[in-house]
Short mmCIF file of C-alpha atoms and ligand atoms in Angstrom, two decimals:
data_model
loop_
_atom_site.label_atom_id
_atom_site.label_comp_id
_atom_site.label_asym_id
_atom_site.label_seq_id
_atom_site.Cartn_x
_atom_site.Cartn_y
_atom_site.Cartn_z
CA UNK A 1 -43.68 -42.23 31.84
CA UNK A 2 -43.74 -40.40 28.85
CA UNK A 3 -44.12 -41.68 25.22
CA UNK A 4 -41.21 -42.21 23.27
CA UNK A 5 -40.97 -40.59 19.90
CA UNK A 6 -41.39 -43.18 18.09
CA UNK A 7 -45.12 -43.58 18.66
CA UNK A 8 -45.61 -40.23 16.93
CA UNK A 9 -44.99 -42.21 13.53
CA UNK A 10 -42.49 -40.05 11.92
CA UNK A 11 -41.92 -40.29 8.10
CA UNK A 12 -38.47 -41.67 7.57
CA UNK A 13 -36.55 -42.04 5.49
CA UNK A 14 -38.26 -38.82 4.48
CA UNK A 15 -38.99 -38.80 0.65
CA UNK A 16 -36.50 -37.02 -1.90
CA UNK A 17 -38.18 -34.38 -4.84
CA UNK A 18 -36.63 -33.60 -8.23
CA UNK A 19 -36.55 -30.09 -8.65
CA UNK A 20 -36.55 -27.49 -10.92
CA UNK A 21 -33.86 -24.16 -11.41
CA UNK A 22 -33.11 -21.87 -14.35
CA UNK A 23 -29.86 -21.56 -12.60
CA UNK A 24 -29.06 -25.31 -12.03
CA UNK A 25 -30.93 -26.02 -15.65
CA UNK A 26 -28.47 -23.87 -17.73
CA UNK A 27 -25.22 -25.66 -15.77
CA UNK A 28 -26.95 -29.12 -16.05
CA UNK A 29 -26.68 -29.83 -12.92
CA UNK A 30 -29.74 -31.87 -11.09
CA UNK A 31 -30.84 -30.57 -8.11
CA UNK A 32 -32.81 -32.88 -5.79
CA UNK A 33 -34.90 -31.76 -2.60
CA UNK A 34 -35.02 -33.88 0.59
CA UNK A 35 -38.35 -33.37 2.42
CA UNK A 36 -37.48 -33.65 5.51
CA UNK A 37 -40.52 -30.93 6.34
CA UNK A 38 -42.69 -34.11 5.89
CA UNK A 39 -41.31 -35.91 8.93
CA UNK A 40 -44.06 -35.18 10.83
CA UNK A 41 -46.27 -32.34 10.62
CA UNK A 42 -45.97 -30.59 14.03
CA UNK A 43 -42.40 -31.32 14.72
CA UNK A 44 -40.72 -31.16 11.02
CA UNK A 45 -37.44 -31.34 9.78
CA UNK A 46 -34.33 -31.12 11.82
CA UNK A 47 -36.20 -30.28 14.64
CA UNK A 48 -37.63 -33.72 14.84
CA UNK A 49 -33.86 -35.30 14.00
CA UNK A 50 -32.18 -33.41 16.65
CA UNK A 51 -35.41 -33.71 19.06
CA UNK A 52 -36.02 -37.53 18.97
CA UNK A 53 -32.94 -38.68 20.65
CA UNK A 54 -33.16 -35.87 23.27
CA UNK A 55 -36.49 -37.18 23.95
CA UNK A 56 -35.95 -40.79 24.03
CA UNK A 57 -33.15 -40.33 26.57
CA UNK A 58 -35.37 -38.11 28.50
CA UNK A 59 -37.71 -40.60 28.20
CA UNK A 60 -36.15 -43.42 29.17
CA UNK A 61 -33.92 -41.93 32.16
CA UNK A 62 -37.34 -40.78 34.02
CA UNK A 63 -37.09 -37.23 32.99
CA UNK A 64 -40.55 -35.59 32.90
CA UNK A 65 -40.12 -31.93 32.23
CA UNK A 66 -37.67 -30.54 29.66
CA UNK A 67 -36.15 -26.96 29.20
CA UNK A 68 -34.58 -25.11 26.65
CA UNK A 69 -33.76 -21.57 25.26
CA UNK A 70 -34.89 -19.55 21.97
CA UNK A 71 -35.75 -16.18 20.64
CA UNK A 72 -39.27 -15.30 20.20
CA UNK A 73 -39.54 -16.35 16.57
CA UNK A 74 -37.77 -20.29 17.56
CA UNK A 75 -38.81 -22.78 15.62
CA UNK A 76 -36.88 -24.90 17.83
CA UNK A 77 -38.90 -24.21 21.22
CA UNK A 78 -42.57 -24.37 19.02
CA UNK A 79 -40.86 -28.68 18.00
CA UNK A 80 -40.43 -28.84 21.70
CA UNK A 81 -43.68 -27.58 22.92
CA UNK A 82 -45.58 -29.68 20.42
CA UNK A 83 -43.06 -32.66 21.12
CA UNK A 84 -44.24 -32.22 25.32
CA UNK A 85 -47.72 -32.41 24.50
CA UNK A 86 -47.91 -34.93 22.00
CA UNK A 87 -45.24 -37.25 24.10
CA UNK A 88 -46.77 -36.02 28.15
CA UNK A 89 -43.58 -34.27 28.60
CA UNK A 90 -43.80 -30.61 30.77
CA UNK A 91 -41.74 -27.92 28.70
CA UNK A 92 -40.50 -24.98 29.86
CA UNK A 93 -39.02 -22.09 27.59
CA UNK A 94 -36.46 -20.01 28.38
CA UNK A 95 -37.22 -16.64 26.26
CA UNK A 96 -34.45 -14.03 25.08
CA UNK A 97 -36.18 -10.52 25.74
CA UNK A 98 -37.97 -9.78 29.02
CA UNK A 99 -39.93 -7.02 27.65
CA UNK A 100 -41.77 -9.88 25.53
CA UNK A 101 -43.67 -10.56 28.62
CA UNK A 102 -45.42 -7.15 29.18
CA UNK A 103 -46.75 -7.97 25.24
CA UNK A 104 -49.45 -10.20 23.78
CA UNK A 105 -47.86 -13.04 22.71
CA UNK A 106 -46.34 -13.64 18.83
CA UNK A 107 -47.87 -16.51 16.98
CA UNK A 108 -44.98 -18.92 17.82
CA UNK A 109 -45.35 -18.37 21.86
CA UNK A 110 -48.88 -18.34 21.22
CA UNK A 111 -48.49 -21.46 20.30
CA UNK A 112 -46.25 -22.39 22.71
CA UNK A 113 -48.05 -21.16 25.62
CA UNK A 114 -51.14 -23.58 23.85
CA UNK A 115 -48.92 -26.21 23.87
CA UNK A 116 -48.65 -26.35 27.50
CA UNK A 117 -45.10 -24.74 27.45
CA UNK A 118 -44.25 -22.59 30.56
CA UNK A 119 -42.56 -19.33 29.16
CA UNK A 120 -40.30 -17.78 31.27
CA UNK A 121 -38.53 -14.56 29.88
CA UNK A 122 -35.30 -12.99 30.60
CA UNK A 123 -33.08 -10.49 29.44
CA UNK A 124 -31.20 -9.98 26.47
CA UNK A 125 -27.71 -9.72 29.29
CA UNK A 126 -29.25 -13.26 31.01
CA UNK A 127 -29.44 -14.78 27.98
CA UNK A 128 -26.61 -14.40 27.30
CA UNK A 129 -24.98 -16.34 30.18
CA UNK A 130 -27.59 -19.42 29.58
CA UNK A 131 -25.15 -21.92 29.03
CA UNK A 132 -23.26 -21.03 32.39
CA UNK A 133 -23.37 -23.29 35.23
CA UNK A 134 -24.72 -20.97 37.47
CA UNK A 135 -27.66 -20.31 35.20
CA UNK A 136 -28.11 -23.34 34.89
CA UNK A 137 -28.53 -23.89 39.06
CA UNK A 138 -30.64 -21.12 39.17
CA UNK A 139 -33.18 -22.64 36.84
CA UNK A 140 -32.90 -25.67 39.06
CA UNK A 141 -33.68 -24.04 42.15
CA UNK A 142 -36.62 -22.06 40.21
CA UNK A 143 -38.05 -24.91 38.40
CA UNK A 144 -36.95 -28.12 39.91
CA UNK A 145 -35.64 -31.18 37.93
CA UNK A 146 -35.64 -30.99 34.05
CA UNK A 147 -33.83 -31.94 30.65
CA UNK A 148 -31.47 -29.09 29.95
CA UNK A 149 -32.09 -28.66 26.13
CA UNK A 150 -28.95 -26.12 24.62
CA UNK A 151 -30.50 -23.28 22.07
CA UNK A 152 -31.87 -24.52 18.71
CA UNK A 153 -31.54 -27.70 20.85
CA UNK A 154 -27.78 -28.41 19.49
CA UNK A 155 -26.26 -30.96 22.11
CA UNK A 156 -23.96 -33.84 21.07
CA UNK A 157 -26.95 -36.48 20.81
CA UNK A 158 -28.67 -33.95 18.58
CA UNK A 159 -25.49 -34.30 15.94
CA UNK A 160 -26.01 -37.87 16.32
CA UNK A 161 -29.48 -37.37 15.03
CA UNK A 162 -28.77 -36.05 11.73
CA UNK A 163 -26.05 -37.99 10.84
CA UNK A 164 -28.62 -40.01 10.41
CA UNK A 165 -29.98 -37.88 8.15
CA UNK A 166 -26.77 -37.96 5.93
CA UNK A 167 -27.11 -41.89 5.88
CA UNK A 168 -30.18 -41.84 3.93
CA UNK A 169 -28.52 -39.54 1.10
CA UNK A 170 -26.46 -41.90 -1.23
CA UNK A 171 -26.33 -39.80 -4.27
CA UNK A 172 -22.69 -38.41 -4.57
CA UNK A 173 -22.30 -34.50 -4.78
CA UNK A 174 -22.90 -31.91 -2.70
CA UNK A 175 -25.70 -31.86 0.25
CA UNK A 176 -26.54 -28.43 1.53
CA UNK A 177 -28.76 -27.59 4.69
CA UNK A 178 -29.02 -23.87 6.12
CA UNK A 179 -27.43 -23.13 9.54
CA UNK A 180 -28.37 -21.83 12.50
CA UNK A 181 -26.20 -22.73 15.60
CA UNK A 182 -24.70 -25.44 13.09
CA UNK A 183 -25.85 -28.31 14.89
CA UNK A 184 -27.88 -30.03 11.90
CA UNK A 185 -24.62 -29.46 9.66
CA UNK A 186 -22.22 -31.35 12.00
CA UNK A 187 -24.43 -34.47 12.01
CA UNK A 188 -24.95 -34.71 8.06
CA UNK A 189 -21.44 -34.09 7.69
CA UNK A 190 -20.66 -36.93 9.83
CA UNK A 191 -23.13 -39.11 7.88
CA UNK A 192 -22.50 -38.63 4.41
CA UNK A 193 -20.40 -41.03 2.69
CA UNK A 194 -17.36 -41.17 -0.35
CA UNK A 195 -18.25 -38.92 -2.90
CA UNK A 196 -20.18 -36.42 -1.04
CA UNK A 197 -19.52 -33.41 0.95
CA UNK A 198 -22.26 -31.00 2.94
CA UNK A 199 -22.96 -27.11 2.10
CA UNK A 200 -24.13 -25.33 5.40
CA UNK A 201 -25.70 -21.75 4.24
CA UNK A 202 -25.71 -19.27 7.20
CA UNK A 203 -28.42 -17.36 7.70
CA UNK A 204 -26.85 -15.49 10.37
CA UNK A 205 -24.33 -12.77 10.17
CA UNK A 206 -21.12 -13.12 12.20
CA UNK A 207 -19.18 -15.83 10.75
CA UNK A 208 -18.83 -18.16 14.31
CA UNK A 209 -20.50 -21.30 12.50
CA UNK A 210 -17.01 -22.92 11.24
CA UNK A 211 -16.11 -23.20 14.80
CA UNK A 212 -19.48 -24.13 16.21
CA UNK A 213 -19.47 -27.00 13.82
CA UNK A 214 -16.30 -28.13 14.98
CA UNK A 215 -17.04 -27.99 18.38
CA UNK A 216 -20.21 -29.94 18.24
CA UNK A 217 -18.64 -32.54 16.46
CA UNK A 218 -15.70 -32.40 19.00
CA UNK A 219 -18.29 -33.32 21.77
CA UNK A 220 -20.68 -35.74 19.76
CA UNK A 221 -17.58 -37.79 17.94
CA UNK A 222 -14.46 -36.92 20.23
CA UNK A 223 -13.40 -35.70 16.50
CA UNK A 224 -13.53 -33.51 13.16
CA UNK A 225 -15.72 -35.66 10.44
CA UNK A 226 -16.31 -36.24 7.00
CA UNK A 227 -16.35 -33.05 4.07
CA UNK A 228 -18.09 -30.11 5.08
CA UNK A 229 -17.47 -25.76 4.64
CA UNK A 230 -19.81 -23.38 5.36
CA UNK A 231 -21.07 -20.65 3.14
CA UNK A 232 -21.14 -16.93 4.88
CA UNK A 233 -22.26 -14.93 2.08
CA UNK A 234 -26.02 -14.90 1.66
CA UNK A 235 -27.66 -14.06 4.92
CA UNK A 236 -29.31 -11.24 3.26
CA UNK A 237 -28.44 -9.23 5.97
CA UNK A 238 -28.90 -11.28 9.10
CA UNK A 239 -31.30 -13.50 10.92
CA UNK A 240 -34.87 -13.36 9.59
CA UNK A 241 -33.86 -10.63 7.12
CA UNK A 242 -35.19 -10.71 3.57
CA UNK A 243 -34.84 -8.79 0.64
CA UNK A 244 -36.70 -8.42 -2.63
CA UNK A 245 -34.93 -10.98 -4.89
CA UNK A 246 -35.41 -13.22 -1.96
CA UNK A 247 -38.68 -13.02 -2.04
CA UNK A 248 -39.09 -13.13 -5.26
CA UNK A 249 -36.70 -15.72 -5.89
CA UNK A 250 -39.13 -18.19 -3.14
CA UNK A 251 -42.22 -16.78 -5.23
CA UNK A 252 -41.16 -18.17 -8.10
CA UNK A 253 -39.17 -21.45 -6.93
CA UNK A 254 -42.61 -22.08 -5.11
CA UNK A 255 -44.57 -22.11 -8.66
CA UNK A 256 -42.39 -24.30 -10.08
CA UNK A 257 -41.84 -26.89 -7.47
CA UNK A 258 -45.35 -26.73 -6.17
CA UNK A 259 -44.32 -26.48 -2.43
CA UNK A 260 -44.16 -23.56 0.13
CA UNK A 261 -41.10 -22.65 1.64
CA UNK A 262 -39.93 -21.58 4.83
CA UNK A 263 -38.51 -18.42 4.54
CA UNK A 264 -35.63 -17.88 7.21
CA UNK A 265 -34.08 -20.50 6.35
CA UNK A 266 -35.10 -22.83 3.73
CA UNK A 267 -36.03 -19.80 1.14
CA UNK A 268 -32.41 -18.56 1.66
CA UNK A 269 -30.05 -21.65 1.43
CA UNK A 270 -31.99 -22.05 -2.11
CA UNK A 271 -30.73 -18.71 -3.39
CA UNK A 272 -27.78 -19.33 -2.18
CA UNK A 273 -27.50 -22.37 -3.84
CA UNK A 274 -29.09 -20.65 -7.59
CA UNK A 275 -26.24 -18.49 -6.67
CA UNK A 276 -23.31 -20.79 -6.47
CA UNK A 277 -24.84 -22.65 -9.73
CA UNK A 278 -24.43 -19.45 -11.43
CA UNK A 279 -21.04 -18.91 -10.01
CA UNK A 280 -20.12 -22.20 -11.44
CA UNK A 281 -19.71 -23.76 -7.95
CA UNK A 282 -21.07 -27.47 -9.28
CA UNK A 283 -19.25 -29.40 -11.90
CA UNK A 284 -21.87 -30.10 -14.80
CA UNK A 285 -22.95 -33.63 -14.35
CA UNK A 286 -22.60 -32.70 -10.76
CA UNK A 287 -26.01 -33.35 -8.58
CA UNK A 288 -26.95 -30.75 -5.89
CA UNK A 289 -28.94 -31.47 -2.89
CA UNK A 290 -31.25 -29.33 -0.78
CA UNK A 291 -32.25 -30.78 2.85
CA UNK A 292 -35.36 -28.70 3.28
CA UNK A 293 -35.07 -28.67 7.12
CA UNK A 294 -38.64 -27.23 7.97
CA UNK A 295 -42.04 -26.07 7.05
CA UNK A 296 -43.66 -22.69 6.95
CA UNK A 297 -45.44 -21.95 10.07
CA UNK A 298 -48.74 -22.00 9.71
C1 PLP B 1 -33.83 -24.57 13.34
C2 PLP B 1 -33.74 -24.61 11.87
C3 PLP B 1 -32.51 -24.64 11.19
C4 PLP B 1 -31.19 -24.46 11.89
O1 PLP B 1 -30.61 -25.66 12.30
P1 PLP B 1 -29.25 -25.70 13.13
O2 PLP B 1 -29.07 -27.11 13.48
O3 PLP B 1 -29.49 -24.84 14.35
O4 PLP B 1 -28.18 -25.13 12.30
C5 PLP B 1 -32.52 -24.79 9.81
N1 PLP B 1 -33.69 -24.86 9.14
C6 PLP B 1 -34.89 -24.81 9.74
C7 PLP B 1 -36.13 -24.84 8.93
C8 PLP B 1 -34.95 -24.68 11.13
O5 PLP B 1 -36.16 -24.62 11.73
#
């Protein structure tokens, strides 16, 4: 049977940071990381909070091979990879972009692949239908018996896995985490208390997250919960986009703070938030803070 994540002695609570912002400085407001990259060093951040209860179900209801979705750059199928082999799970990724298999491999299916992870690639149109039941047959009959892991790993036991990261934050104010498919957003929401409401930063263009937040907390708590609003204005112009004050902005932020950040996500809810301080979005007084929900490849 496979080993159940808690073996894999995961940092947690993970440790808070004070940090430092000319923008939060000159509104007095105190802006606090929550290094939740530290959980543990091969499957950080959310990754690990939406992963571990996936994997202890899997675990414990005799699955031994999970499967799930991502784009070539997923941070989300490298946690699972590294989860299979650390844990004696087989993994098998489902890849958006058949002509990815014709190439060498990026660094993150590089990794993958060395993980043990059994890459399967389809098109861009197939993707698309991954979450239909017939797709999800098909991989059956291709692959046999597995965990079905949604994209970016989002399912309802996911959103119960970081609310439990919003039960460790007890300062009042505003939490903010970046967004991809939302899932790490409904759970914190969820698990905040009085006083406090969460920030999710997209870092995709297209404006679906306010619904895909509601629907995953629809199907993890039968139910809307706690304070939360999403922020659609500084995706610097889509998914792993940048721009130069971006860049510069994490250059700088990383000098200060003495920590590297991850750039498609992490880097960009922190402008975002130097933005809003600016804009006067936090009361002075007011406390600010920043779940830093992964680590920079590497
Ligand atoms: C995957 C990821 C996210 C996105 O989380 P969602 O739950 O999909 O919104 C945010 N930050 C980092 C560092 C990630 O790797």
């Amino acid at each position: 049977m496979p080993a159940l994540p808690e073996t894999l002695a995961p940092r947690l609570p993970s440790p808070t940071q004070e940090a430092h912002d000319s923008a939060f400085t000159a509104r007095n407001v105190r802006l606090t990381l929550k290094r939740d990259d530290l959980i543990h060093p091969e499957i950080p951040g959310n990754k690990w909070r939406k992963l571990a209860p996936n994997l202890r179900s899997a675990a414990q209801s005799g699955h031994h091979t999970l499967l799930t979705f991502g784009g070539a750059y997923s941070h989300h199928l490298r946690a699972t990879a590294a989860a299979g082999r650390l844990l004696g799970f087989r993994t098998i990724g489902v890849v958006r972009g058949e002509e990815l298999a014709a190439r060498p491999l990026n660094p993150t299916l590089t990794r993958c692949a060395a993980d043990g992870m059994r890459l399967h690639f389809v098109s861009r149109s197939a993707y698309r239908h991954r979450a239909d039941p017939e797709t999800e047959a098909d991989l059956h009959s291709r692959f046999g018996d597995f965990l079905l892991l949604p994209e970016g790993g989002s399912n309802a036991a996911a959103v119960h896995g970081t609310a439990a990261l919003g039960a460790e934050l007890t300062e009042p104010g505003t939490v903010a985490v970046p967004c991809g498919t939302g899932g790490t957003l409904a759970g914190l929401a969820a698990g905040l208390g009085e006083g406090q409401h969460a920030l999710g930063v997209a870092v995709l263009k297209g404006g679906f997250l306010t619904g895909e937040v509601s629907r995953l907390q629809h199907s993890a708590f039968g139910a809307p919960c706690g304070a939360w609003r999403v922020e659609d204005r500084f995706h610097c112009g889509g998914y792993a986009r940048t721009t130069p004050e971006l860049e510069a902005f994490a250059q700088e932020f990383e000098e200060r703070n003495g920590l590297r950040l991850e750039r498609v996500y992490v880097a960009k809810m922190l402008l975002a938030l130097s933005h809003l301080a600016r804009e006067g979005a936090f009361p002075p007084g007011s406390s600010v803070t920043a779940v830093v929900t992964g680590a920079p490849a590497g």
